[in-house]
């Protein structure tokens, strides 16, 4: 089955792992914040991460092994109703759980879980590289992107407004213009401009996806430019044809009522040439006169004939 553009972005991000420990911790903190469930009840301390994206599960396991060298439990859960699979990664044991939670600043020195309004402790995302890693982890865990062939839209769903605001501020620190919109019981941080999404892909270091999106944008811009040109040309042709039809109607009406010979010689000439060349432009009509006359001169003469026709109709 062909993967969506959003899926391709996530697959690239799964393969993109920071080399420094502090950035790895920032990315782990983001994935845990959006997907992890933490239990620190005595005797059953555990961290559980559940996702339908196998890549996100792989990334979580990779980060745990890189940072702590811990083995994890992986369970594949099949949903018979939807035919979808989800992946549950579990880390058990007080020492292991405490070590991970201390590293991502989720428990205090007494081992108590810290319930903070924002997403992450500022210490974990002080450096620019750590902010990049955190945003990458947030998109992996809770982000999605529309097919750019149809529209430009990238979003990350946060559980509360304070957490959405911290993520938005972090993204906007890279000169983006992310915004927040409430959706049911969540808050969505989103971008809707192609150029902004390109910039965020660069922030997350999804360089292949960035190039793919740029290629789509180039093709769409070319297509839009061609469509604008065609629409403009069509409008001009329709305008020219409609004007010619009106001119012919006025000339024939004048001829029927008083005869073209009643007009001044210069108007007789242009009237006769217009009747003989109904599809020609004003420039072409002017070149047929002797001596030739410019476009404005031809338009002036035809307008005089139109005014005469209006007087004869009693339109004035």
PDB file of C-alpha atoms in Angstrom:
ATOM      1  CA  UNK A   1       0.000   0.000   0.000  1.00  0.00           C
ATOM      2  CA  UNK A   2       1.327   3.416  -0.976  1.00  0.00           C
ATOM      3  CA  UNK A   3       2.292   5.544   2.013  1.00  0.00           C
ATOM      4  CA  UNK A   4       0.793   9.022   2.428  1.00  0.00           C
ATOM      5  CA  UNK A   5       2.967  12.124   2.278  1.00  0.00           C
ATOM      6  CA  UNK A   6       2.551  12.488   6.040  1.00  0.00           C
ATOM      7  CA  UNK A   7       3.621   8.866   6.456  1.00  0.00           C
ATOM      8  CA  UNK A   8       6.695   9.460   4.309  1.00  0.00           C
ATOM      9  CA  UNK A   9       7.670  12.449   6.450  1.00  0.00           C
ATOM     10  CA  UNK A  10       7.350  10.399   9.630  1.00  0.00           C
ATOM     11  CA  UNK A  11       9.329   7.522   8.154  1.00  0.00           C
ATOM     12  CA  UNK A  12      12.143   9.936   7.348  1.00  0.00           C
ATOM     13  CA  UNK A  13      12.002  11.427  10.853  1.00  0.00           C
ATOM     14  CA  UNK A  14      12.159   7.961  12.392  1.00  0.00           C
ATOM     15  CA  UNK A  15      15.507   7.443  10.651  1.00  0.00           C
ATOM     16  CA  UNK A  16      16.751  10.870  11.772  1.00  0.00           C
ATOM     17  CA  UNK A  17      18.248  10.500  15.267  1.00  0.00           C
ATOM     18  CA  UNK A  18      20.353  13.192  16.914  1.00  0.00           C
ATOM     19  CA  UNK A  19      23.903  12.272  17.886  1.00  0.00           C
ATOM     20  CA  UNK A  20      24.032  14.217  21.158  1.00  0.00           C
ATOM     21  CA  UNK A  21      22.470  12.878  24.332  1.00  0.00           C
ATOM     22  CA  UNK A  22      20.699  16.136  25.227  1.00  0.00           C
ATOM     23  CA  UNK A  23      18.881  16.192  21.869  1.00  0.00           C
ATOM     24  CA  UNK A  24      17.941  12.527  22.193  1.00  0.00           C
ATOM     25  CA  UNK A  25      16.444  13.300  25.607  1.00  0.00           C
ATOM     26  CA  UNK A  26      14.453  16.218  24.165  1.00  0.00           C
ATOM     27  CA  UNK A  27      13.006  14.001  21.436  1.00  0.00           C
ATOM     28  CA  UNK A  28      12.233  11.221  23.940  1.00  0.00           C
ATOM     29  CA  UNK A  29      10.486  13.749  26.196  1.00  0.00           C
ATOM     30  CA  UNK A  30       8.263  14.848  23.306  1.00  0.00           C
ATOM     31  CA  UNK A  31       7.278  11.311  22.308  1.00  0.00           C
ATOM     32  CA  UNK A  32       6.522  10.436  25.944  1.00  0.00           C
ATOM     33  CA  UNK A  33       4.552  13.638  26.475  1.00  0.00           C
ATOM     34  CA  UNK A  34       2.208  12.997  23.553  1.00  0.00           C
ATOM     35  CA  UNK A  35       1.932   9.193  23.633  1.00  0.00           C
ATOM     36  CA  UNK A  36       3.306   7.883  26.926  1.00  0.00           C
ATOM     37  CA  UNK A  37       1.380   6.815  30.004  1.00  0.00           C
ATOM     38  CA  UNK A  38       3.268   6.809  33.300  1.00  0.00           C
ATOM     39  CA  UNK A  39       2.418   4.753  36.363  1.00  0.00           C
ATOM     40  CA  UNK A  40       4.569   5.128  39.474  1.00  0.00           C
ATOM     41  CA  UNK A  41       2.377   3.294  41.948  1.00  0.00           C
ATOM     42  CA  UNK A  42       4.551   1.299  44.323  1.00  0.00           C
ATOM     43  CA  UNK A  43       5.137  -2.187  42.999  1.00  0.00           C
ATOM     44  CA  UNK A  44       3.825  -1.442  39.496  1.00  0.00           C
ATOM     45  CA  UNK A  45       6.055   1.351  38.196  1.00  0.00           C
ATOM     46  CA  UNK A  46       5.947   1.413  34.429  1.00  0.00           C
ATOM     47  CA  UNK A  47       6.029   3.584  31.310  1.00  0.00           C
ATOM     48  CA  UNK A  48       3.720   2.521  28.491  1.00  0.00           C
ATOM     49  CA  UNK A  49       3.708   3.952  24.981  1.00  0.00           C
ATOM     50  CA  UNK A  50       0.960   2.954  22.556  1.00  0.00           C
ATOM     51  CA  UNK A  51       0.887   3.934  18.880  1.00  0.00           C
ATOM     52  CA  UNK A  52      -0.540   2.718  15.572  1.00  0.00           C
ATOM     53  CA  UNK A  53       2.621   3.869  13.805  1.00  0.00           C
ATOM     54  CA  UNK A  54       5.288   1.186  13.786  1.00  0.00           C
ATOM     55  CA  UNK A  55       7.937   3.829  13.028  1.00  0.00           C
ATOM     56  CA  UNK A  56       7.107   5.769  16.196  1.00  0.00           C
ATOM     57  CA  UNK A  57       7.377   2.575  18.237  1.00  0.00           C
ATOM     58  CA  UNK A  58      10.772   1.874  16.648  1.00  0.00           C
ATOM     59  CA  UNK A  59      11.954   5.412  17.396  1.00  0.00           C
ATOM     60  CA  UNK A  60      10.904   5.175  21.058  1.00  0.00           C
ATOM     61  CA  UNK A  61      12.694   1.844  21.473  1.00  0.00           C
ATOM     62  CA  UNK A  62      15.783   3.197  19.709  1.00  0.00           C
ATOM     63  CA  UNK A  63      15.955   6.240  21.995  1.00  0.00           C
ATOM     64  CA  UNK A  64      15.529   4.115  25.133  1.00  0.00           C
ATOM     65  CA  UNK A  65      18.337   1.800  24.041  1.00  0.00           C
ATOM     66  CA  UNK A  66      20.647   4.649  23.004  1.00  0.00           C
ATOM     67  CA  UNK A  67      20.118   6.596  26.212  1.00  0.00           C
ATOM     68  CA  UNK A  68      19.754   3.865  28.820  1.00  0.00           C
ATOM     69  CA  UNK A  69      20.622   0.530  27.160  1.00  0.00           C
ATOM     70  CA  UNK A  70      17.331  -0.875  28.493  1.00  0.00           C
ATOM     71  CA  UNK A  71      15.421  -3.749  26.948  1.00  0.00           C
ATOM     72  CA  UNK A  72      11.707  -3.140  26.497  1.00  0.00           C
ATOM     73  CA  UNK A  73       8.563  -5.224  26.066  1.00  0.00           C
ATOM     74  CA  UNK A  74       6.891  -4.875  22.667  1.00  0.00           C
ATOM     75  CA  UNK A  75       3.350  -6.106  22.113  1.00  0.00           C
ATOM     76  CA  UNK A  76       1.471  -6.026  18.807  1.00  0.00           C
ATOM     77  CA  UNK A  77      -2.278  -5.598  19.282  1.00  0.00           C
ATOM     78  CA  UNK A  78      -4.621  -6.451  16.411  1.00  0.00           C
ATOM     79  CA  UNK A  79      -7.993  -4.711  16.226  1.00  0.00           C
ATOM     80  CA  UNK A  80     -10.371  -7.215  14.658  1.00  0.00           C
ATOM     81  CA  UNK A  81     -13.006  -4.573  13.953  1.00  0.00           C
ATOM     82  CA  UNK A  82     -10.787  -2.125  12.046  1.00  0.00           C
ATOM     83  CA  UNK A  83      -8.095  -4.585  10.907  1.00  0.00           C
ATOM     84  CA  UNK A  84      -5.534  -2.085  12.211  1.00  0.00           C
ATOM     85  CA  UNK A  85      -2.593  -2.869  14.450  1.00  0.00           C
ATOM     86  CA  UNK A  86      -1.249  -0.913  17.372  1.00  0.00           C
ATOM     87  CA  UNK A  87       2.063  -1.276  19.137  1.00  0.00           C
ATOM     88  CA  UNK A  88       2.497  -1.152  22.893  1.00  0.00           C
ATOM     89  CA  UNK A  89       5.978  -0.603  24.302  1.00  0.00           C
ATOM     90  CA  UNK A  90       6.369  -1.153  28.053  1.00  0.00           C
ATOM     91  CA  UNK A  91       9.244  -0.392  30.413  1.00  0.00           C
ATOM     92  CA  UNK A  92       8.864  -1.857  33.912  1.00  0.00           C
ATOM     93  CA  UNK A  93      10.772  -1.647  37.171  1.00  0.00           C
ATOM     94  CA  UNK A  94      11.132   1.209  39.624  1.00  0.00           C
ATOM     95  CA  UNK A  95      14.833   1.812  38.992  1.00  0.00           C
ATOM     96  CA  UNK A  96      14.431   1.926  35.210  1.00  0.00           C
ATOM     97  CA  UNK A  97      11.291   4.053  35.316  1.00  0.00           C
ATOM     98  CA  UNK A  98      12.829   6.495  37.801  1.00  0.00           C
ATOM     99  CA  UNK A  99      15.991   6.798  35.717  1.00  0.00           C
ATOM    100  CA  UNK A 100      14.036   7.674  32.566  1.00  0.00           C
ATOM    101  CA  UNK A 101      11.636  10.055  34.315  1.00  0.00           C
ATOM    102  CA  UNK A 102      14.479  11.887  36.041  1.00  0.00           C
ATOM    103  CA  UNK A 103      16.282  12.250  32.717  1.00  0.00           C
ATOM    104  CA  UNK A 104      13.243  13.877  31.086  1.00  0.00           C
ATOM    105  CA  UNK A 105      12.458  15.977  34.197  1.00  0.00           C
ATOM    106  CA  UNK A 106       9.120  14.278  34.908  1.00  0.00           C
ATOM    107  CA  UNK A 107       9.760  13.480  38.596  1.00  0.00           C
ATOM    108  CA  UNK A 108      11.258  15.554  41.395  1.00  0.00           C
ATOM    109  CA  UNK A 109      14.111  14.627  43.743  1.00  0.00           C
ATOM    110  CA  UNK A 110      11.666  12.687  45.928  1.00  0.00           C
ATOM    111  CA  UNK A 111      10.414  10.582  43.019  1.00  0.00           C
ATOM    112  CA  UNK A 112       7.023  12.316  42.838  1.00  0.00           C
ATOM    113  CA  UNK A 113       5.518  12.861  39.409  1.00  0.00           C
ATOM    114  CA  UNK A 114       5.638  16.509  38.322  1.00  0.00           C
ATOM    115  CA  UNK A 115       2.338  17.717  36.871  1.00  0.00           C
ATOM    116  CA  UNK A 116       3.257  20.840  34.948  1.00  0.00           C
ATOM    117  CA  UNK A 117       0.988  22.826  32.657  1.00  0.00           C
ATOM    118  CA  UNK A 118       3.510  23.143  29.858  1.00  0.00           C
ATOM    119  CA  UNK A 119       4.981  20.362  27.763  1.00  0.00           C
ATOM    120  CA  UNK A 120       8.506  20.097  28.995  1.00  0.00           C
ATOM    121  CA  UNK A 121      10.991  21.511  31.483  1.00  0.00           C
ATOM    122  CA  UNK A 122      12.859  24.438  29.954  1.00  0.00           C
ATOM    123  CA  UNK A 123      16.204  22.834  30.779  1.00  0.00           C
ATOM    124  CA  UNK A 124      15.534  20.081  28.223  1.00  0.00           C
ATOM    125  CA  UNK A 125      15.025  22.517  25.346  1.00  0.00           C
ATOM    126  CA  UNK A 126      17.449  25.334  26.114  1.00  0.00           C
ATOM    127  CA  UNK A 127      19.542  24.815  22.988  1.00  0.00           C
ATOM    128  CA  UNK A 128      18.285  25.309  19.437  1.00  0.00           C
ATOM    129  CA  UNK A 129      19.245  21.758  18.457  1.00  0.00           C
ATOM    130  CA  UNK A 130      17.171  20.397  21.348  1.00  0.00           C
ATOM    131  CA  UNK A 131      14.161  22.446  20.252  1.00  0.00           C
ATOM    132  CA  UNK A 132      14.501  20.905  16.765  1.00  0.00           C
ATOM    133  CA  UNK A 133      14.599  17.429  18.295  1.00  0.00           C
ATOM    134  CA  UNK A 134      11.593  18.134  20.527  1.00  0.00           C
ATOM    135  CA  UNK A 135       9.489  19.415  17.616  1.00  0.00           C
ATOM    136  CA  UNK A 136      10.525  16.356  15.604  1.00  0.00           C
ATOM    137  CA  UNK A 137       9.382  14.080  18.428  1.00  0.00           C
ATOM    138  CA  UNK A 138       6.108  16.004  18.820  1.00  0.00           C
ATOM    139  CA  UNK A 139       5.296  15.672  15.120  1.00  0.00           C
ATOM    140  CA  UNK A 140       6.176  11.972  15.159  1.00  0.00           C
ATOM    141  CA  UNK A 141       3.904  11.354  18.123  1.00  0.00           C
ATOM    142  CA  UNK A 142       0.929  13.627  17.403  1.00  0.00           C
ATOM    143  CA  UNK A 143       1.451  15.309  14.026  1.00  0.00           C
ATOM    144  CA  UNK A 144      -0.008  14.916  10.563  1.00  0.00           C
ATOM    145  CA  UNK A 145       0.206  16.616   7.205  1.00  0.00           C
ATOM    146  CA  UNK A 146      -2.237  16.816   4.316  1.00  0.00           C
ATOM    147  CA  UNK A 147      -1.369  15.751   0.788  1.00  0.00           C
ATOM    148  CA  UNK A 148       0.330  18.886  -0.638  1.00  0.00           C
ATOM    149  CA  UNK A 149      -1.125  18.078  -4.071  1.00  0.00           C
ATOM    150  CA  UNK A 150      -4.499  19.052  -2.577  1.00  0.00           C
ATOM    151  CA  UNK A 151      -3.733  21.565   0.183  1.00  0.00           C
ATOM    152  CA  UNK A 152      -1.046  22.812   2.540  1.00  0.00           C
ATOM    153  CA  UNK A 153      -1.780  21.899   6.143  1.00  0.00           C
ATOM    154  CA  UNK A 154       0.442  20.568   8.919  1.00  0.00           C
ATOM    155  CA  UNK A 155      -0.702  20.113  12.498  1.00  0.00           C
ATOM    156  CA  UNK A 156       0.323  18.725  15.868  1.00  0.00           C
ATOM    157  CA  UNK A 157      -2.432  17.920  18.387  1.00  0.00           C
ATOM    158  CA  UNK A 158      -1.762  18.903  22.011  1.00  0.00           C
ATOM    159  CA  UNK A 159      -3.880  17.814  25.006  1.00  0.00           C
ATOM    160  CA  UNK A 160      -4.153  21.269  26.644  1.00  0.00           C
ATOM    161  CA  UNK A 161      -3.864  24.921  25.628  1.00  0.00           C
ATOM    162  CA  UNK A 162      -0.742  25.640  27.765  1.00  0.00           C
ATOM    163  CA  UNK A 163       1.034  22.717  26.126  1.00  0.00           C
ATOM    164  CA  UNK A 164      -0.122  23.861  22.681  1.00  0.00           C
ATOM    165  CA  UNK A 165       1.134  27.374  23.465  1.00  0.00           C
ATOM    166  CA  UNK A 166       4.583  26.134  24.508  1.00  0.00           C
ATOM    167  CA  UNK A 167       4.872  24.083  21.321  1.00  0.00           C
ATOM    168  CA  UNK A 168       3.668  27.033  19.207  1.00  0.00           C
ATOM    169  CA  UNK A 169       6.238  29.353  20.827  1.00  0.00           C
ATOM    170  CA  UNK A 170       8.960  26.789  20.239  1.00  0.00           C
ATOM    171  CA  UNK A 171       7.999  26.505  16.544  1.00  0.00           C
ATOM    172  CA  UNK A 172       7.667  30.262  16.117  1.00  0.00           C
ATOM    173  CA  UNK A 173      11.159  30.666  17.538  1.00  0.00           C
ATOM    174  CA  UNK A 174      12.267  29.442  14.095  1.00  0.00           C
ATOM    175  CA  UNK A 175      10.506  32.427  12.436  1.00  0.00           C
ATOM    176  CA  UNK A 176       7.349  30.465  11.685  1.00  0.00           C
ATOM    177  CA  UNK A 177       3.784  31.670  12.166  1.00  0.00           C
ATOM    178  CA  UNK A 178       2.114  28.690  13.825  1.00  0.00           C
ATOM    179  CA  UNK A 179      -1.369  29.189  15.264  1.00  0.00           C
ATOM    180  CA  UNK A 180      -3.679  27.308  17.633  1.00  0.00           C
ATOM    181  CA  UNK A 181      -7.266  26.192  17.113  1.00  0.00           C
ATOM    182  CA  UNK A 182      -9.397  24.184  19.596  1.00  0.00           C
ATOM    183  CA  UNK A 183     -10.750  20.858  18.334  1.00  0.00           C
ATOM    184  CA  UNK A 184     -13.061  18.844  20.566  1.00  0.00           C
ATOM    185  CA  UNK A 185     -11.074  18.300  23.779  1.00  0.00           C
ATOM    186  CA  UNK A 186      -7.683  19.113  22.271  1.00  0.00           C
ATOM    187  CA  UNK A 187      -5.753  22.087  20.897  1.00  0.00           C
ATOM    188  CA  UNK A 188      -4.176  21.941  17.444  1.00  0.00           C
ATOM    189  CA  UNK A 189      -0.979  23.783  16.564  1.00  0.00           C
ATOM    190  CA  UNK A 190      -0.987  24.254  12.798  1.00  0.00           C
ATOM    191  CA  UNK A 191       0.635  25.785   9.724  1.00  0.00           C
ATOM    192  CA  UNK A 192      -1.281  26.408   6.495  1.00  0.00           C
ATOM    193  CA  UNK A 193       1.277  27.955   4.116  1.00  0.00           C
ATOM    194  CA  UNK A 194       3.479  25.852   1.871  1.00  0.00           C
ATOM    195  CA  UNK A 195       6.594  27.939   2.521  1.00  0.00           C
ATOM    196  CA  UNK A 196       6.072  27.695   6.303  1.00  0.00           C
ATOM    197  CA  UNK A 197       5.693  23.917   6.140  1.00  0.00           C
ATOM    198  CA  UNK A 198       8.884  23.711   4.075  1.00  0.00           C
ATOM    199  CA  UNK A 199      10.655  25.683   6.804  1.00  0.00           C
ATOM    200  CA  UNK A 200       9.323  23.374   9.535  1.00  0.00           C
ATOM    201  CA  UNK A 201      10.467  20.285   7.619  1.00  0.00           C
ATOM    202  CA  UNK A 202      13.894  21.907   7.562  1.00  0.00           C
ATOM    203  CA  UNK A 203      13.695  22.550  11.320  1.00  0.00           C
ATOM    204  CA  UNK A 204      12.881  18.857  11.882  1.00  0.00           C
ATOM    205  CA  UNK A 205      15.659  17.891   9.436  1.00  0.00           C
ATOM    206  CA  UNK A 206      13.316  16.050   7.070  1.00  0.00           C
ATOM    207  CA  UNK A 207      15.374  17.125   4.050  1.00  0.00           C
ATOM    208  CA  UNK A 208      14.098  14.577   1.524  1.00  0.00           C
ATOM    209  CA  UNK A 209      10.479  15.397   2.341  1.00  0.00           C
ATOM    210  CA  UNK A 210      11.372  19.078   2.086  1.00  0.00           C
ATOM    211  CA  UNK A 211      12.628  18.574  -1.490  1.00  0.00           C
ATOM    212  CA  UNK A 212       9.568  16.498  -2.379  1.00  0.00           C
ATOM    213  CA  UNK A 213       7.287  19.256  -1.093  1.00  0.00           C
ATOM    214  CA  UNK A 214       9.249  21.935  -2.956  1.00  0.00           C
ATOM    215  CA  UNK A 215       8.840  19.949  -6.182  1.00  0.00           C
ATOM    216  CA  UNK A 216       5.078  19.778  -5.618  1.00  0.00           C
ATOM    217  CA  UNK A 217       4.970  23.522  -4.936  1.00  0.00           C
ATOM    218  CA  UNK A 218       6.915  24.305  -8.130  1.00  0.00           C
ATOM    219  CA  UNK A 219       4.578  22.181 -10.271  1.00  0.00           C
ATOM    220  CA  UNK A 220       1.482  23.688  -8.622  1.00  0.00           C
ATOM    221  CA  UNK A 221       2.784  27.243  -9.117  1.00  0.00           C
ATOM    222  CA  UNK A 222       3.532  26.542 -12.782  1.00  0.00           C
ATOM    223  CA  UNK A 223       0.076  25.034 -13.249  1.00  0.00           C
ATOM    224  CA  UNK A 224      -1.566  28.001 -11.521  1.00  0.00           C
ATOM    225  CA  UNK A 225       0.409  30.469 -13.665  1.00  0.00           C
ATOM    226  CA  UNK A 226      -0.627  28.671 -16.850  1.00  0.00           C
ATOM    227  CA  UNK A 227      -4.260  28.645 -15.702  1.00  0.00           C
ATOM    228  CA  UNK A 228      -4.114  32.369 -14.930  1.00  0.00           C
ATOM    229  CA  UNK A 229      -2.651  33.096 -18.371  1.00  0.00           C
ATOM    230  CA  UNK A 230      -5.282  30.963 -20.079  1.00  0.00           C
ATOM    231  CA  UNK A 231      -8.081  32.613 -18.099  1.00  0.00           C
ATOM    232  CA  UNK A 232      -6.690  36.042 -18.936  1.00  0.00           C
ATOM    233  CA  UNK A 233      -6.428  35.217 -22.632  1.00  0.00           C
ATOM    234  CA  UNK A 234      -9.932  33.743 -22.627  1.00  0.00           C
ATOM    235  CA  UNK A 235     -11.315  36.872 -20.967  1.00  0.00           C
ATOM    236  CA  UNK A 236      -9.541  39.097 -23.507  1.00  0.00           C
ATOM    237  CA  UNK A 237     -10.836  37.042 -26.430  1.00  0.00           C
ATOM    238  CA  UNK A 238     -14.386  37.170 -25.070  1.00  0.00           C
ATOM    239  CA  UNK A 239     -14.069  40.909 -24.536  1.00  0.00           C
ATOM    240  CA  UNK A 240     -12.799  41.404 -28.093  1.00  0.00           C
ATOM    241  CA  UNK A 241     -15.513  39.219 -29.624  1.00  0.00           C
ATOM    242  CA  UNK A 242     -18.304  40.891 -27.645  1.00  0.00           C
ATOM    243  CA  UNK A 243     -17.037  44.336 -28.632  1.00  0.00           C
ATOM    244  CA  UNK A 244     -16.870  43.309 -32.315  1.00  0.00           C
ATOM    245  CA  UNK A 245     -20.445  41.946 -32.185  1.00  0.00           C
ATOM    246  CA  UNK A 246     -21.723  45.233 -30.725  1.00  0.00           C
ATOM    247  CA  UNK A 247     -19.818  47.240 -33.340  1.00  0.00           C
ATOM    248  CA  UNK A 248     -21.291  45.169 -36.183  1.00  0.00           C
ATOM    249  CA  UNK A 249     -24.804  45.553 -34.749  1.00  0.00           C
ATOM    250  CA  UNK A 250     -24.374  49.349 -34.511  1.00  0.00           C
ATOM    251  CA  UNK A 251     -22.937  49.620 -38.029  1.00  0.00           C
ATOM    252  CA  UNK A 252     -25.783  47.565 -39.532  1.00  0.00           C
ATOM    253  CA  UNK A 253     -28.391  49.535 -37.593  1.00  0.00           C
ATOM    254  CA  UNK A 254     -26.993  52.858 -38.843  1.00  0.00           C
ATOM    255  CA  UNK A 255     -26.889  51.465 -42.390  1.00  0.00           C
ATOM    256  CA  UNK A 256     -30.542  50.383 -42.131  1.00  0.00           C
ATOM    257  CA  UNK A 257     -31.735  53.672 -40.670  1.00  0.00           C
ATOM    258  CA  UNK A 258     -29.831  56.359 -42.535  1.00  0.00           C
ATOM    259  CA  UNK A 259     -27.253  54.581 -44.685  1.00  0.00           C
ATOM    260  CA  UNK A 260     -23.497  54.561 -44.103  1.00  0.00           C
ATOM    261  CA  UNK A 261     -23.094  57.290 -46.674  1.00  0.00           C
ATOM    262  CA  UNK A 262     -24.615  59.716 -44.155  1.00  0.00           C
ATOM    263  CA  UNK A 263     -21.546  59.279 -41.979  1.00  0.00           C
ATOM    264  CA  UNK A 264     -18.298  61.221 -42.334  1.00  0.00           C
ATOM    265  CA  UNK A 265     -15.836  59.604 -44.753  1.00  0.00           C
ATOM    266  CA  UNK A 266     -13.481  58.357 -42.004  1.00  0.00           C
ATOM    267  CA  UNK A 267     -16.394  56.632 -40.248  1.00  0.00           C
ATOM    268  CA  UNK A 268     -17.624  55.135 -43.529  1.00  0.00           C
ATOM    269  CA  UNK A 269     -14.180  53.628 -44.111  1.00  0.00           C
ATOM    270  CA  UNK A 270     -13.880  51.993 -40.716  1.00  0.00           C
ATOM    271  CA  UNK A 271     -17.486  50.784 -40.849  1.00  0.00           C
ATOM    272  CA  UNK A 272     -16.906  49.080 -44.209  1.00  0.00           C
ATOM    273  CA  UNK A 273     -13.645  47.450 -43.063  1.00  0.00           C
ATOM    274  CA  UNK A 274     -15.292  46.193 -39.858  1.00  0.00           C
ATOM    275  CA  UNK A 275     -18.123  44.638 -41.889  1.00  0.00           C
ATOM    276  CA  UNK A 276     -15.600  42.920 -44.176  1.00  0.00           C
ATOM    277  CA  UNK A 277     -13.368  41.721 -41.287  1.00  0.00           C
ATOM    278  CA  UNK A 278     -15.647  40.923 -38.332  1.00  0.00           C
ATOM    279  CA  UNK A 279     -13.019  38.864 -36.475  1.00  0.00           C
ATOM    280  CA  UNK A 280     -10.067  41.242 -36.786  1.00  0.00           C
ATOM    281  CA  UNK A 281      -8.651  43.153 -33.822  1.00  0.00           C
ATOM    282  CA  UNK A 282      -8.629  46.949 -33.608  1.00  0.00           C
ATOM    283  CA  UNK A 283      -4.903  46.978 -34.393  1.00  0.00           C
ATOM    284  CA  UNK A 284      -5.469  44.864 -37.515  1.00  0.00           C
ATOM    285  CA  UNK A 285      -8.362  47.100 -38.632  1.00  0.00           C
ATOM    286  CA  UNK A 286      -6.168  50.171 -38.236  1.00  0.00           C
ATOM    287  CA  UNK A 287      -3.465  48.673 -40.474  1.00  0.00           C
ATOM    288  CA  UNK A 288      -6.023  48.142 -43.241  1.00  0.00           C
ATOM    289  CA  UNK A 289      -6.825  51.864 -43.436  1.00  0.00           C
ATOM    290  CA  UNK A 290      -4.977  54.184 -45.787  1.00  0.00           C
ATOM    291  CA  UNK A 291      -3.147  55.849 -44.184  1.00  0.00           C
ATOM    292  CA  UNK A 292      -2.949  53.374 -41.246  1.00  0.00           C
ATOM    293  CA  UNK A 293      -4.485  54.424 -37.921  1.00  0.00           C
ATOM    294  CA  UNK A 294      -3.532  53.301 -34.420  1.00  0.00           C
ATOM    295  CA  UNK A 295      -5.687  51.249 -32.082  1.00  0.00           C
ATOM    296  CA  UNK A 296      -6.985  54.287 -30.178  1.00  0.00           C
ATOM    297  CA  UNK A 297      -7.914  56.026 -33.449  1.00  0.00           C
ATOM    298  CA  UNK A 298      -9.883  52.975 -34.639  1.00  0.00           C
ATOM    299  CA  UNK A 299     -11.614  52.694 -31.259  1.00  0.00           C
ATOM    300  CA  UNK A 300     -12.533  56.406 -31.387  1.00  0.00           C
ATOM    301  CA  UNK A 301     -14.154  56.057 -34.855  1.00  0.00           C
ATOM    302  CA  UNK A 302     -16.104  52.938 -33.888  1.00  0.00           C
ATOM    303  CA  UNK A 303     -17.283  54.675 -30.725  1.00  0.00           C
ATOM    304  CA  UNK A 304     -18.602  57.572 -32.850  1.00  0.00           C
ATOM    305  CA  UNK A 305     -20.606  55.098 -34.921  1.00  0.00           C
ATOM    306  CA  UNK A 306     -21.936  53.539 -31.704  1.00  0.00           C
ATOM    307  CA  UNK A 307     -23.014  56.959 -30.438  1.00  0.00           C
ATOM    308  CA  UNK A 308     -24.831  57.593 -33.725  1.00  0.00           C
ATOM    309  CA  UNK A 309     -26.632  54.234 -33.399  1.00  0.00           C
ATOM    310  CA  UNK A 310     -27.657  55.070 -29.820  1.00  0.00           C
ATOM    311  CA  UNK A 311     -29.120  58.401 -30.941  1.00  0.00           C
ATOM    312  CA  UNK A 312     -31.061  56.698 -33.696  1.00  0.00           C
ATOM    313  CA  UNK A 313     -32.410  54.164 -31.175  1.00  0.00           C
ATOM    314  CA  UNK A 314     -33.345  56.981 -28.832  1.00  0.00           C
ATOM    315  CA  UNK A 315     -31.042  55.598 -26.102  1.00  0.00           C
ATOM    316  CA  UNK A 316     -29.617  59.003 -25.117  1.00  0.00           C
TER     317      UNK A 316
END
